[in-house]
Each structure stands twice: as structure tokens, then as C-alpha cells.
Coordinates of C-alpha atoms in Angstrom, one line a residue:
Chain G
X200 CA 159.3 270.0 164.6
X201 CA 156.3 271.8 163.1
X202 CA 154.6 271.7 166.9
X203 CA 156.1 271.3 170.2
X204 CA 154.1 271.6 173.3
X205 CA 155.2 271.3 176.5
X206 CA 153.3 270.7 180.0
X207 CA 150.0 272.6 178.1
X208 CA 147.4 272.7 180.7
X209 CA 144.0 274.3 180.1
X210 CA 141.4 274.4 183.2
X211 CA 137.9 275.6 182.9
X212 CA 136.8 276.7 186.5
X213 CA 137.6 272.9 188.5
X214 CA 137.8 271.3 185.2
X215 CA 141.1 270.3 183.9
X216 CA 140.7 270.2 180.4
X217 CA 143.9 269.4 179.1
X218 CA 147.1 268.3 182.2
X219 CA 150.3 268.7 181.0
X220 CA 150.3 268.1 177.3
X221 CA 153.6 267.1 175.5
X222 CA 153.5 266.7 171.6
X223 CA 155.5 267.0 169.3
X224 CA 154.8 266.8 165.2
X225 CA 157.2 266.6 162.6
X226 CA 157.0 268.5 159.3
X227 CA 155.0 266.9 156.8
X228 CA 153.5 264.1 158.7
X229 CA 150.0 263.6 159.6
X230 CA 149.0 263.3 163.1
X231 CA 145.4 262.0 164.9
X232 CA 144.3 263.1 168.0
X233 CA 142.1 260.3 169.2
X234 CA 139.9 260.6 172.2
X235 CA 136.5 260.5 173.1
X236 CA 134.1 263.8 173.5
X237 CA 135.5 265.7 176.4
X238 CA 139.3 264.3 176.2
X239 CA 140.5 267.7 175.4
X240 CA 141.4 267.9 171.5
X241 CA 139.1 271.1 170.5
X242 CA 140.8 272.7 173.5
X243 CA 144.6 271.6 172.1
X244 CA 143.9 272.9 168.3
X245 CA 142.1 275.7 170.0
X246 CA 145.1 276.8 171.5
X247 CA 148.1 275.8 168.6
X248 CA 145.6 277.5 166.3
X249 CA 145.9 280.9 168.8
X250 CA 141.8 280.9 169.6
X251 CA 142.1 279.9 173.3
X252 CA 145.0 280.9 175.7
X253 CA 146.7 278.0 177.8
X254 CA 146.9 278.5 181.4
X255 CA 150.3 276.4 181.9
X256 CA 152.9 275.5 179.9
X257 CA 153.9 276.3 176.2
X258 CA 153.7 275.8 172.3
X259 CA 155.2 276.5 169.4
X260 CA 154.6 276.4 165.9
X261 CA 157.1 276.3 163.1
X262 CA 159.5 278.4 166.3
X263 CA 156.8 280.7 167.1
X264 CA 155.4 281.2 170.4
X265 CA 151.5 280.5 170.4
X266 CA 150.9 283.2 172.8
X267 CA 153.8 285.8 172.2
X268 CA 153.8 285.6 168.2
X269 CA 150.3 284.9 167.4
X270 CA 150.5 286.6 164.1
X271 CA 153.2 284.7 162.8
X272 CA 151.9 281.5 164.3
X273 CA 148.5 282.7 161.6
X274 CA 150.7 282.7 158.7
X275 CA 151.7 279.5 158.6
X276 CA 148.3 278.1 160.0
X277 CA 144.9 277.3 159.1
X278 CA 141.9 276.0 160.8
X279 CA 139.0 273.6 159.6
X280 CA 136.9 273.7 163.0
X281 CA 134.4 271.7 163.7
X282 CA 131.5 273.4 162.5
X283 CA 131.9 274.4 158.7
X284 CA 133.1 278.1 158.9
X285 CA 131.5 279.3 155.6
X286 CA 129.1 282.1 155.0
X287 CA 125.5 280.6 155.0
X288 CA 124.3 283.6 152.5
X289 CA 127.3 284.2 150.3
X290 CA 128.0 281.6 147.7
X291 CA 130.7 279.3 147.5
X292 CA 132.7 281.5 145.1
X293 CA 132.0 284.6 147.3
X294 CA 133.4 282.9 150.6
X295 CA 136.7 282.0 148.3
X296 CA 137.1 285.5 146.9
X297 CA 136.7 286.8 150.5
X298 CA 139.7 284.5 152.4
X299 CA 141.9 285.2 149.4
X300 CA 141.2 289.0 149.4
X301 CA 141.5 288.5 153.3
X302 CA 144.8 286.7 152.4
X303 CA 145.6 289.6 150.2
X304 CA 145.6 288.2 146.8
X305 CA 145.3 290.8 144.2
X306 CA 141.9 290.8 143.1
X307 CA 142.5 289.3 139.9
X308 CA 145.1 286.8 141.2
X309 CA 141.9 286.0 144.1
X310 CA 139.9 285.2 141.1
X311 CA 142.4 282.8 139.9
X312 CA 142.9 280.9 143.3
X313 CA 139.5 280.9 144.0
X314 CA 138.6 278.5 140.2
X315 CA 141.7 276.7 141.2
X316 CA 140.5 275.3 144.7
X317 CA 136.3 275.3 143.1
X318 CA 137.9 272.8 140.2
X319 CA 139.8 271.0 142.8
X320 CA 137.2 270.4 145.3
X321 CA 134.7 269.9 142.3
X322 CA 132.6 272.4 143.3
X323 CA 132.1 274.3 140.2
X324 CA 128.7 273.4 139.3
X325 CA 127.4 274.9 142.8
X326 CA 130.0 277.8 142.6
X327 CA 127.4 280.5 142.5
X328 CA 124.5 278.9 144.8
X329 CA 124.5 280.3 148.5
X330 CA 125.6 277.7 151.0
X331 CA 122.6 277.6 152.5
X332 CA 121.5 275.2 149.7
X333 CA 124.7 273.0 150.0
X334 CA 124.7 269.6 151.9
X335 CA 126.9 268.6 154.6
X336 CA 129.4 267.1 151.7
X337 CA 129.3 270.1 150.3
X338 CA 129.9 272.8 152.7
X339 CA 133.2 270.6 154.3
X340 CA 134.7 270.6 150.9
X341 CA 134.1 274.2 150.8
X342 CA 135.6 274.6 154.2
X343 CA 138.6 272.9 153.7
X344 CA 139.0 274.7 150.4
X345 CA 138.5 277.9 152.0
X346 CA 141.5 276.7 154.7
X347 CA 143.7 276.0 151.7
X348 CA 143.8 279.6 149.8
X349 CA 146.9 280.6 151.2
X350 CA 148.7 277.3 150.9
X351 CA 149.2 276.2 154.6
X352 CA 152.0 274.6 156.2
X353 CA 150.6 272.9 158.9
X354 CA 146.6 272.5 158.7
X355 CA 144.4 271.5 161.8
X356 CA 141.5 269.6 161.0
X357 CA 138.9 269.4 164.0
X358 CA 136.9 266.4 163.2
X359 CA 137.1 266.6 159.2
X360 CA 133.8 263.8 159.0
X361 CA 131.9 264.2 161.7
X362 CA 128.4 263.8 160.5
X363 CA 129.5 263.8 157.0
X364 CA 127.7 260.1 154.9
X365 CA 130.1 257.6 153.8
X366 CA 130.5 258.8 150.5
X367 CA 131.4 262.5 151.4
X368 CA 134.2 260.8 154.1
X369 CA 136.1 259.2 151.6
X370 CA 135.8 262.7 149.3
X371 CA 137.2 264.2 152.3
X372 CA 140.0 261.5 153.2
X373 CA 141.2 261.5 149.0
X374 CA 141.6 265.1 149.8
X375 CA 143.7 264.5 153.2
X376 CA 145.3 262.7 150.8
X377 CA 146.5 265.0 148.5
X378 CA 147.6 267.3 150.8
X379 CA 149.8 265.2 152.4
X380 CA 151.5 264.3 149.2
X381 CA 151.9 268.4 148.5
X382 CA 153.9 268.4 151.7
X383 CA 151.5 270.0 154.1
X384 CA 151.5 268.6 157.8
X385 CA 148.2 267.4 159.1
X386 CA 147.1 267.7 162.7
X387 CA 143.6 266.2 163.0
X388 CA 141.1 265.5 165.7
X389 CA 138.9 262.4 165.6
X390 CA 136.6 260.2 167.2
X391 CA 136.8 257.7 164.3
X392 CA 139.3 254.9 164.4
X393 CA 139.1 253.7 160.7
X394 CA 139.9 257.4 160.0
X395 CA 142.8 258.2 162.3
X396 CA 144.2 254.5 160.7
X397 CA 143.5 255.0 157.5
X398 CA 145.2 258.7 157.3
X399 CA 147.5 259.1 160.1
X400 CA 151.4 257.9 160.5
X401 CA 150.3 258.5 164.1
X402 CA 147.9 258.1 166.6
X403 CA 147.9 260.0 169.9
X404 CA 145.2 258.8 172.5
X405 CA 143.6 261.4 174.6
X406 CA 141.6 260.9 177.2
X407 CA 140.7 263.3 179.9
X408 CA 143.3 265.7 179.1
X409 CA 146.5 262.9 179.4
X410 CA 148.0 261.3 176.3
X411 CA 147.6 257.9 177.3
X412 CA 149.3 256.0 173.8
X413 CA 151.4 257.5 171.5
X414 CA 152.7 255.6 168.5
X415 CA 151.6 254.4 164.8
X416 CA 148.4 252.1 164.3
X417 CA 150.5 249.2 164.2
X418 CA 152.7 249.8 167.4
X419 CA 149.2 250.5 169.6
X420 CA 147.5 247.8 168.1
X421 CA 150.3 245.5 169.4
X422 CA 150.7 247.2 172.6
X423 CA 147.1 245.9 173.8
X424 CA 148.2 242.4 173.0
X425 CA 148.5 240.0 169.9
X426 CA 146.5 238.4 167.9
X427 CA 143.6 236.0 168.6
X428 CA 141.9 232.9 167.3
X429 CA 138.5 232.3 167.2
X430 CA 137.1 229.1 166.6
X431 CA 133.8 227.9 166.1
X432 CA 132.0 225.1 166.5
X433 CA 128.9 222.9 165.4
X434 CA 127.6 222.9 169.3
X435 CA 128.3 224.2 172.5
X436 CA 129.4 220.8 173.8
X437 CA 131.9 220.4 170.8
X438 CA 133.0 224.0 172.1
X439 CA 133.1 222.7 175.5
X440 CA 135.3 219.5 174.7
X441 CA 138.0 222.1 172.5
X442 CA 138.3 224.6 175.7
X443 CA 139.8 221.5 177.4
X444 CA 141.8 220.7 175.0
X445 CA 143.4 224.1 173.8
X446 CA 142.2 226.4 176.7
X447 CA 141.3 230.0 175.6
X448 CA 137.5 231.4 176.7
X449 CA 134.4 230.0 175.2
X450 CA 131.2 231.9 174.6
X451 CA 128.8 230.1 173.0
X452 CA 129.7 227.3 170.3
X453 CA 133.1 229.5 170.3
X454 CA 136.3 229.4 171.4
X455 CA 138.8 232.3 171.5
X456 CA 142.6 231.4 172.0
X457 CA 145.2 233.8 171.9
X458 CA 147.9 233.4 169.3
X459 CA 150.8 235.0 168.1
X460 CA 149.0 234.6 164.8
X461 CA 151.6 232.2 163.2
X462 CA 150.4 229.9 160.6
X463 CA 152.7 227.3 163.2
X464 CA 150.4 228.4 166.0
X465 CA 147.3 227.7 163.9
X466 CA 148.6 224.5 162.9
X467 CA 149.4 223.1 166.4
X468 CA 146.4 223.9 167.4
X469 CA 143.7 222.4 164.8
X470 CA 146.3 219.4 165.1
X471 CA 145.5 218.8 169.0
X472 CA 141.3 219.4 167.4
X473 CA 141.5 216.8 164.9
X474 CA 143.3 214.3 166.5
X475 CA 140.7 214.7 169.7
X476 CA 138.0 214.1 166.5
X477 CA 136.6 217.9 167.1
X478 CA 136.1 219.4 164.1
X479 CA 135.6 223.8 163.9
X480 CA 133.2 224.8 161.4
X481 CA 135.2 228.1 161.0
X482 CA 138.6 229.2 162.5
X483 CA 139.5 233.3 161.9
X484 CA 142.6 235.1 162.9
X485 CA 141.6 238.6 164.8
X486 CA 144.3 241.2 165.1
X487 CA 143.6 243.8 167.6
X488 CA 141.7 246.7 166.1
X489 CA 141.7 250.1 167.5
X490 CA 138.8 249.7 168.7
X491 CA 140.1 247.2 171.5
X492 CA 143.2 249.4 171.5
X493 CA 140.8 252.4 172.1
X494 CA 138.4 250.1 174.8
X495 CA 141.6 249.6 176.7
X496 CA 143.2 252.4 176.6
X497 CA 140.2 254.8 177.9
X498 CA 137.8 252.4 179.2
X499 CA 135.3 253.6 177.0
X500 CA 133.0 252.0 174.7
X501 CA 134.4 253.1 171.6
Chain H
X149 CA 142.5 298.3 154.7
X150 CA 141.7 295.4 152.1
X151 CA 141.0 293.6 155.2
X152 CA 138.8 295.9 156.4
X153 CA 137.0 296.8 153.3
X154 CA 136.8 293.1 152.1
X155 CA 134.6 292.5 155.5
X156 CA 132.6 296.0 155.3
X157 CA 132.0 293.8 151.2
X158 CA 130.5 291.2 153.7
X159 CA 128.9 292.6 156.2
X160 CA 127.2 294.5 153.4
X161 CA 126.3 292.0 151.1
X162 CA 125.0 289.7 153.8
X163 CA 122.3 292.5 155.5
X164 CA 121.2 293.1 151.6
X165 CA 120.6 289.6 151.3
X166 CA 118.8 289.3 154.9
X167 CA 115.2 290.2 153.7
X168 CA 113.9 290.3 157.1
X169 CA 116.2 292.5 158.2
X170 CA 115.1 294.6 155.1
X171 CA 111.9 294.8 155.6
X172 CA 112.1 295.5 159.3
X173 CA 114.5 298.4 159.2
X174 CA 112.3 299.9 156.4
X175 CA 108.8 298.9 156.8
X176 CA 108.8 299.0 160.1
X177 CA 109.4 302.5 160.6
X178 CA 107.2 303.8 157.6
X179 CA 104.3 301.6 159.1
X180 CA 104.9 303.5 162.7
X181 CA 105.0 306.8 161.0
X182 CA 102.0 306.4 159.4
X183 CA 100.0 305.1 162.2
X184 CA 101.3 308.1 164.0
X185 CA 100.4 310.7 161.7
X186 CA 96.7 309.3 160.4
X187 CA 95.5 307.5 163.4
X188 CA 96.7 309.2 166.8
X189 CA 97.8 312.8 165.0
X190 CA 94.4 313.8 165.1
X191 CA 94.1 313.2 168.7
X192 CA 97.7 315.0 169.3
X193 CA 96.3 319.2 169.8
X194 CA 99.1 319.6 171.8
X195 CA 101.1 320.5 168.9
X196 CA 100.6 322.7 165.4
X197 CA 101.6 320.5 162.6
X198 CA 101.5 316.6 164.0
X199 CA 103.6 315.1 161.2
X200 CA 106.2 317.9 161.5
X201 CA 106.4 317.3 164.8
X202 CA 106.7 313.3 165.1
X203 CA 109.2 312.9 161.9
X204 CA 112.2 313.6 163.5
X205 CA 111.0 311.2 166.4
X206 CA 110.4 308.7 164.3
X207 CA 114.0 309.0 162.4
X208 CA 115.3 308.7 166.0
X209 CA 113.6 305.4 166.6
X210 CA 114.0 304.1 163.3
X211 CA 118.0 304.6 163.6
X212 CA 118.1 303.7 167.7
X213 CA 116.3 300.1 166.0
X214 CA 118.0 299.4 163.2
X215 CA 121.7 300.3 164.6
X216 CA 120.7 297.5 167.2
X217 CA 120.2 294.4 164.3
X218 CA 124.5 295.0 164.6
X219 CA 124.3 292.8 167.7
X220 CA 122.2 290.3 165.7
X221 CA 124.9 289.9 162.8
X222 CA 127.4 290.1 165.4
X223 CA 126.0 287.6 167.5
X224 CA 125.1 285.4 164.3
X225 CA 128.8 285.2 163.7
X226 CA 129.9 284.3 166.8
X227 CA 128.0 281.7 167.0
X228 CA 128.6 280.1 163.6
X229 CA 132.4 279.6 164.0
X230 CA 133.3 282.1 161.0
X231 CA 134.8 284.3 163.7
X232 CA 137.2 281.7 164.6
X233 CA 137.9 281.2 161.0
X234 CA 138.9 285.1 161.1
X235 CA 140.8 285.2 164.3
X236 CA 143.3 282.2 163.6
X237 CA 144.2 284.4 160.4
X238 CA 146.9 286.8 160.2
X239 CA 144.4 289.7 159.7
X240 CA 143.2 292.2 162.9
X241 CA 139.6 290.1 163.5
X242 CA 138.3 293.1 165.3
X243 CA 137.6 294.3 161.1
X244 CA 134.8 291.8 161.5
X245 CA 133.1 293.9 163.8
X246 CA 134.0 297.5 161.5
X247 CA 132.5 295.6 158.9
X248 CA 129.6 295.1 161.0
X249 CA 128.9 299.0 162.0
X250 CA 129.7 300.0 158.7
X251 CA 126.8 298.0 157.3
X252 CA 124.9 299.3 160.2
X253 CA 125.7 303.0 158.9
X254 CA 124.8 302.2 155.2
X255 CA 121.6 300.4 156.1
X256 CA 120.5 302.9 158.4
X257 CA 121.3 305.7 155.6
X258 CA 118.5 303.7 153.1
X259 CA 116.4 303.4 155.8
X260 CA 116.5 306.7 156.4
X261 CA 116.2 307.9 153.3
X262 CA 112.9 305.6 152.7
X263 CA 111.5 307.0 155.9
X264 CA 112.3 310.8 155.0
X265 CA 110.6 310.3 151.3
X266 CA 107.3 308.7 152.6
X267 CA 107.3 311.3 155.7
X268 CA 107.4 314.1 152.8
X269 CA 104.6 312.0 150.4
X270 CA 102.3 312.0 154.4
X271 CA 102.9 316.0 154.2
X272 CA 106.7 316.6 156.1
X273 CA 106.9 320.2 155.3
X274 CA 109.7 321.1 157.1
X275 CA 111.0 324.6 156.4
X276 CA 115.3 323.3 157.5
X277 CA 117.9 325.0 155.3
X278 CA 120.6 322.5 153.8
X279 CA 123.2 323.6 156.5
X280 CA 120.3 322.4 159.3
X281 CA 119.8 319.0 157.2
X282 CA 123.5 318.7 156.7
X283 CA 123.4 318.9 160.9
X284 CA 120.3 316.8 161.5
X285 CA 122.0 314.0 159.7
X286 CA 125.2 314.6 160.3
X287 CA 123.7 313.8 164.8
X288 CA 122.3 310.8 163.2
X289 CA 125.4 309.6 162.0
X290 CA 127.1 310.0 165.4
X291 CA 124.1 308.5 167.2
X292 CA 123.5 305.2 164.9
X293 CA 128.0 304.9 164.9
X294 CA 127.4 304.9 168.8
X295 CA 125.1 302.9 169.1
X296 CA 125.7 300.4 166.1
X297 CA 129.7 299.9 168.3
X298 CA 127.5 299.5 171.3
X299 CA 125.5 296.6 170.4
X300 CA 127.8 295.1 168.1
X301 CA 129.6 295.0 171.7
X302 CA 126.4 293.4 173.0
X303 CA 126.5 291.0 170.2
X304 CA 129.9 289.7 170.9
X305 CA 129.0 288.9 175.0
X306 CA 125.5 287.5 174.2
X307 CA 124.7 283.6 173.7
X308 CA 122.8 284.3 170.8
X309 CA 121.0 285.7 168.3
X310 CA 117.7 285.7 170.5
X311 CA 119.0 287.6 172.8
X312 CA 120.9 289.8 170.9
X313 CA 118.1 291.0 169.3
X314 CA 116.7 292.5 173.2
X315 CA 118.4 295.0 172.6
X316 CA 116.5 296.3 169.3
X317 CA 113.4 295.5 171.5
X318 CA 114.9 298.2 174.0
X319 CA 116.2 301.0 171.6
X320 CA 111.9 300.5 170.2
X321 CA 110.4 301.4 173.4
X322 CA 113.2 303.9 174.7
X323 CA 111.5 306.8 172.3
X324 CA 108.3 306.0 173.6
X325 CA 110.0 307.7 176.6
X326 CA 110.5 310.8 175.6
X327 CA 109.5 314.0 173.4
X328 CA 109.4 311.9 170.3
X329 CA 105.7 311.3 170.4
X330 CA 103.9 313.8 172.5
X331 CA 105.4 316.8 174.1
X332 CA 107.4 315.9 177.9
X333 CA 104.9 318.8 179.0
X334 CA 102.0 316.2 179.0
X335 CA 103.2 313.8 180.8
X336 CA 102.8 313.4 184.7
X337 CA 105.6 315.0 186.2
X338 CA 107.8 311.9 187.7
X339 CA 107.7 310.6 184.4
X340 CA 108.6 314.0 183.0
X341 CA 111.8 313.9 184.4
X342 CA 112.9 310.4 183.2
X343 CA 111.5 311.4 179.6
X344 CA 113.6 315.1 179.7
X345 CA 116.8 313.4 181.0
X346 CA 117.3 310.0 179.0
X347 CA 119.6 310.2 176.4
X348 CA 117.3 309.9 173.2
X349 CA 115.4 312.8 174.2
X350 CA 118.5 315.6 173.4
X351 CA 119.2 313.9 170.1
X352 CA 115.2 314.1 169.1
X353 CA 114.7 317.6 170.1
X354 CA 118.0 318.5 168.4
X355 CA 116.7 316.9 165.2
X356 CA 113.8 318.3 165.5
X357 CA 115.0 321.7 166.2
X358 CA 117.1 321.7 163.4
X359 CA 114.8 320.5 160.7
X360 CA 112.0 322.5 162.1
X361 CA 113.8 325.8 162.0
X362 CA 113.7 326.3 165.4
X363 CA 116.7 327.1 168.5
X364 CA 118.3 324.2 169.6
X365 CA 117.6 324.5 173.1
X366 CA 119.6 321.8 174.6
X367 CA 122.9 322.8 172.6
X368 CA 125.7 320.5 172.9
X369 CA 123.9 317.9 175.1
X370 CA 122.9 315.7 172.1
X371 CA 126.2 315.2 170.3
X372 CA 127.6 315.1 174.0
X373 CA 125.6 312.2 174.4
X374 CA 126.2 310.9 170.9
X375 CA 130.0 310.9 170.9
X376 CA 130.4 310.4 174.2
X377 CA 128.9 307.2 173.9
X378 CA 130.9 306.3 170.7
X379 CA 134.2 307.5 173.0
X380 CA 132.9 304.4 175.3
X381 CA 131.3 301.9 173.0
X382 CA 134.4 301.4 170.5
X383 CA 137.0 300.8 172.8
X384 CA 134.6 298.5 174.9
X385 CA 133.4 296.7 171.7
X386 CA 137.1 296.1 170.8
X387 CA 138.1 295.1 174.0
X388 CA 135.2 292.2 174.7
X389 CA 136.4 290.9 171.5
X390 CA 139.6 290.6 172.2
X391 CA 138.6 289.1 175.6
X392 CA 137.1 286.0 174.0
X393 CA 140.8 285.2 173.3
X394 CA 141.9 284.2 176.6
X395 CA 139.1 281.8 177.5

């Protein structure tokens, strides 16, 4: 286990940030934190990534105590905070050659690392312009490359996209990517469902300080309930006469009726339809997204 | 010490590239040394050679002012999120605060030099050996190290940039308070003794002293002040940093 937490509790005057966290992350897997503003998971990678002291309980990464080896914890760490961490007046070369000289990469071997990661992150062309001219894209791919001199083993990633245009996501998500298949373990915060699907093998829900699901995408999609389906209808009096016939709730010319999402399900029930002569204009199977998983869960709008 | 050199790099290359900053640590002074000298020298009798006399005030102020912008970067930093970058490396983030002063030192040092070579072009004449210069300089160093570890420690506590930059507000009007103008001796007498015992005043009348060829009457009291401060300032500096680990 790359992290292990146990009972982590953070309080800011009366306000329990974080009560009682467990977690634990294996090597090489990527993890999402998923929880909506406030649900503690600045405050967790603030304190695994040694910033913030806990106030109960204890964590360790790779073995080493967050609080009594906070060096060691820094070698095997890096951070990608929320708000890009780059130097607005030094270019994009100049910020590399500084974390790999911080590092302590020779000079010329800083050099080296610092094309590598500006050909990687295909930011040569802007190599030499101060930040300050960079958009949002930009300046997170300039980030995460700076978090990436030193080859991490575990890299936190506090909200990789917020704000970030759809095109500059995906960059960033290809580049999740990558790293994952290099072997680095992932530990990322996010208030974005398609991301935490799309790049985690697991999803931890957060909400005020308590995990309250814990499990793959699949597992929590199931665990609010199966599938539904939604049929639709030419009226609302066509809708009417199918809700007596095959239950389920109606709203509008449509009814929903949950389902196990078997095509035998299906079957059965546009069977009972037909024969009654009503005929759906549309049928669609819905799986739970996150999203309901997410509604549930914290009783937020998501 | 690549570390702490590699941020000193920083902290250097990002004042050079301020332009404001520039121009206020340089022009600033200049401009308030020459509407000393041409437009209320004349009126100054108090004294025999105006320009001679208000220099070394002037250097005072200048340094007091531009040793303060250290809780500006500081507090720039803070603020940005770079700091945590630092401090959840395996480096001692406290560097980021020696690259900070050091900047402080070498701007100050142009400044000072800018403000020296248009005080000699107004008519600074001052008849100081090199071992007096050597001195006079070698207070200012003290007093801008001091007070560049001070406000970097003001930097560190304030919520931002505005009001880290109070404090250069504060270290322009202190002089004002003292000999650096117009002799204490003109002043009504409860404000006399505020002028005569706040710590500027020693370190002006010890520059002056020295670069004017004249005793230093108030012997140790201005490095006293000077290093004493530094003695407090570091450590504190240090410690509020380290401080902003445990919230």
C-alpha cells in the first residue's frame, strides 16, 4: 500500500473537516476522490502531501510517517495543487530548470530533463515565453510537467481540470494516461464524474469529511440500484393506459420502469404494450450514472 | 546550497523582471532626493551644506523602502501556491524566503548605487575616507538584512500583497521622523524625543557621521539596533514559516 490512513481527522475551529478517514491505495492504481466543495479532499492531499498537519489519527506513504518523516514522505511525492504552481514571470523553460536544479539534477542533466518533459507535454513552441502569456491549457501542462521532473511514485492531482475547456481536459486525461501506464500511482481529487470514471479504477465518495462509497465505477453505479426503462409515448393518455399496465412512474407522455436491463425484461414488457395495442414511440435502457450515484450518495445536486 | 542558490537565481530574476518594483526602488528615491536638495534645501539654514547633509538620510529611506517590497514577493508567493509546490519537496522551503532577502540585498545595492551617483551629479561632496565608506555601507547592509528578514516575516502572516506592501508605506514615513531631513534640534520638543529615540535615527546619524567625516556620536547604538533586529527578525521569519505547516 502506497497510502494508508487511518481515523485522519482535521478540524478547523468547530468545523470538522475531515472525521476519521480510512484509505488505503495500492501501488500503481489510480484513485478519485469525489466530493463536492467543502467534503474535505484539499484538506486529505493537504495532509498525505505533508502541507497541513492532521489533528487525529495517522498516514503513511510508501511506510513513512506523514508527520514524523516528512522528508522522506517528499521524495517519493509530488503535488499538482489546485491552482497552477508555476512562476508567472519566468518562462516555461525557467520554471523546469528550476524544480530540476531544486531536485538536484546536474545542470546539464536539468537541461536534458527539462526538453524531455517541454517535448512531452508539447510545449516547446512556448518554451521561452513567460507564463504570464500562457492559457489555462497551457500553464496545467506546465504544472504537471513541473510535478513530473523527479519521476514520482505516487502523484496527487488536486482537481487536474477544473476550469480547464474541453479540449485542454482530454490533453490532460491522455496525459493521466501515460503516467499510469509508466507505473506511477494516481491519487486525484475531483468534482467531475466523467473524469473520476473515465480515469480512476476507484472511486471514493466524500462528503462532509466521511467516505460514504468506496468501490470501482461499476460497483457504485450498481449499488444505487439497476437499470431503468424509459418509455415514451405518442400522448399522455397512451402513457396513462401503459402505467396500468406495466407500473413504473410516469412524467409526461413517459413512463419509467425499472429493469434489470435484460433484453428478456424488455421483451416481456413491450409484449404486455403491444398486445394492450399501446405502441412507444421510443424505449431506452438507462444505467445508473454517477451522477444518480453521486445525488444519492450526498444529497447534492451533482 | 544549490537549493538555496537556485532560489536566490529566482528571487533575482523575478525583482529584475518586476519593472515596477524597478522603478520604485530607483526612481523613487532619486526623485525624493532631488526635491529635497533643489526645492526645500534652500529653505533648510539650519545646516551648512543641505545636500551633504540629507544624502545619507535619503540612503536610509531609500533602503528602509526597498528592503520592505521583501514582504510583497513574499506575500506574492504565498498566495500563489508555488510555496506549497516548495514545501511538499524534499528541499528546506525556508530557502524561499533566503532567496527572497538576498534579492532584497542585491536590489537595494543598485539602488543604492543609482542614488549615491545622482546624489554626487546634485553636488554630494562628501569628504569620507574609503575605511568610512567601507563602514557606512557596511551599516546599510546590516540594516536592509534586518529589515529585508523582518518583512519577509510580515510577508509570510499577511493575506496579501496589499497589505504587505503597508509596511513599505511605514518604513517611507518613519525617516520623516527623525534627523534625516532637518536637524531633531528644530523640532518641538515632545516630538524631539520620539525623533532622537526611534531606531532609524542612530543608523542616519551614523551614516552620516561617517561619510561626513565627522564623530559618530551615538557609537554602537546603530549597529546595536541593526543586528539586534536581524538577531530577532531571522529566527521569527523562520519560525512563522514553519508555523503555516501545522494549520
Amino acid at each position: 500500500m502506497i497510502v494508508e490512513t487511518a481515523g485522519l481527522t482535521k478540524r478547523y475551529g468547530e468545523n470538522t473537516v475531515l472525521s476519521g478517514l480510512d484509505l488505503k491505495v495500492a501501488e500503481g492504481s489510480v484513485l478519485a476522490l469525489l466530493g463536492p466543495n467543502g467534503a474535505g479532499k484539499t484538506t486529505t492531499i493537504r495532509i498525505l502531501s505533508t502541507l497541513t498537519r492532521p489533528d487525529e489519527g495517522s498516514a503513511r506513504i510508501a511506510g513513512f510517517d506523514v508527520v514524523r518523516s516528512p522528508a522522506a514522505v517528499r521524495g517519493v511525492i509530488s503535488l499538482t495543487g489546485q491552482y497552477a504552481a508555476v512562476d508567472e514571470e519566468q518562462t516555461g523553460r525557467e520554471n523546469l530548470l528550476m524544480i530540476a536544479r531544486l531536485r538536484r539534477f546536474r545542470r546539464s542533466a536539468a537541461r536534458v530533463r527539462t526538453s524531455e518533459l517541454l517535448e512531452r507535454f508539447q510545449l516547446p513552441d512556448v518554451a521561452d515565453r513567460r507564463v504570464r502569456t500562457y492559457s489555462g491549457g497551457l500553464r496545467r501542462r506546465l504544472d504537471l510537467a513541473m510535478s513530473l521532473v523527479a519521476r514520482p511514485r505516487l502523484l496527487f492531482l488536486d482537481e487536474p481540470t477544473t476550469g480547464l475547456d474541453p479540449v485542454s481536459r482530454t490533453t490532460m486525461w491522455d496525459a493521466v494516461g501515460d503516467l499510469v501506464r509508466e507505473g506511477v500511482t494516481i491519487f486525484l481529487t475531483t468534482q467531475y464524474l466523467e473524469e473520476a470514471d473515465r480515469l480512476a479504477d476507484r472511486i471514493v465518495v466524500l462528503d462532509n469529511g466521511n467516505v460514504v462509497a468506496d468501490g470501482t465505477a461499476d460497483a457504485l453505479k450498481n449499488s444505487v440500484g439497476g437499470a431503468r426503462l424509459d418509455l415514451t409515448f405518442p400522448s399522455c393518455e397512451d402513457a396513462a393506459r401503459a402505467h396500468v399496465l406495466v407500473g413504473g412512474v410516469t412524467d409526461g407522455p413517459t413512463v419509467s420502469v425499472p429493469s434489470d436491463g435484460s433484453a428478456t425484461h424488455l421483451h416481456r414488457v413491450l409484449d404486455d404494450l403491444l398486445t394492450a395495442g399501446v405502441r412507444p414511440d421510443r424505449v431506452s435502457t438507462h444505467r445508473p450514472t454517477l451522477d444518480d450515484v453521486f445525488t444519492t450518495l450526498t444529497g447534492a445536486a451533482a | 546550497m544549490t537549493v538555496t542558490l537556485t532560489l536566490v537565481g529566482r528571487s533575482v530574476r523575478l525583482s529584475r523582471r518586476n519593472l515596477d518594483l524597478v522603478i520604485m526602488s530607483i526612481v523613487l528615491p532619486v526623485m525624493m532626493m532631488a526635491l529635497f536638495v533643489y526645492v526645500f534645501g534652500g529653505a533648510v539654514t539650519a545646516v551648512e551644506s543641505y545636500v551633504n547633509y540629507v544624502v545619507p538620510g535619503i540612503l536610509v529611506l531609500c533602503t528602509g523602502y526597498g528592503a520592505s517590497s521583501t514582504a510583497m514577493a513574499v506575500a506574492d508567493d504565498m498566495g500563489r501556491g508555488v510555496v506549497d509546490r516548495f514545501r511538499s519537496m524534499p528541499i528546506s522551503a525556508f530557502a524561499v524566503l533566503t532567496g527572497h532577502v538576498t534579492a532584497s540585498v542585491a536590489r537595494n545595492a543598485v539602488a543604492t548605487s543609482a542614488v549615491v551617483f545622482a546624489a554626487l551629479l546634485m553636488g554630494f561632496r562628501p569628504p569620507a575616507s574609503p575605511v568610512a565608506w567601507v563602514l557606512a555601507m557596511g551599516l546599510l547592509l546590516i540594516y536592509v538584512l534586518a529589515l529585508s528578514w523582518l518583512t519577509a516575516g510580515f510577508g509570510v502572516v499577511a493575506r496579501s500583497v496589499e497589505s504587505a506592501s503597508m509596511f513599505g508605506f511605514f518604513m517611507l514615513f518613519l525617516p520623516y521622523l527623525s534627523s534625516a531631513f532637518v536637524p531633531v534640534s528644530t523640532m518641538p520638543p515632545w516630538l524631539r524625543v520620539v525623533s532622537e529615540h526611534q531606531p532609524v535615527t542612530p543608523v542616519i546619524e551614523t551614516v552620516r557621521a561617517l561619510l561626513t567625516g565627522s564623530p559618530v556620536t551615538s557609537g554602537w547604538l546603530a549597529p546595536a539596533w541593526s543586528g539586534g533586529l536581524l538577531v530577532v527578525a531571522f529566527p521569527l521569519a523562520v519560525w512563522l514559516f514553519r508555523r503555516i505547516s501545522q494549520r
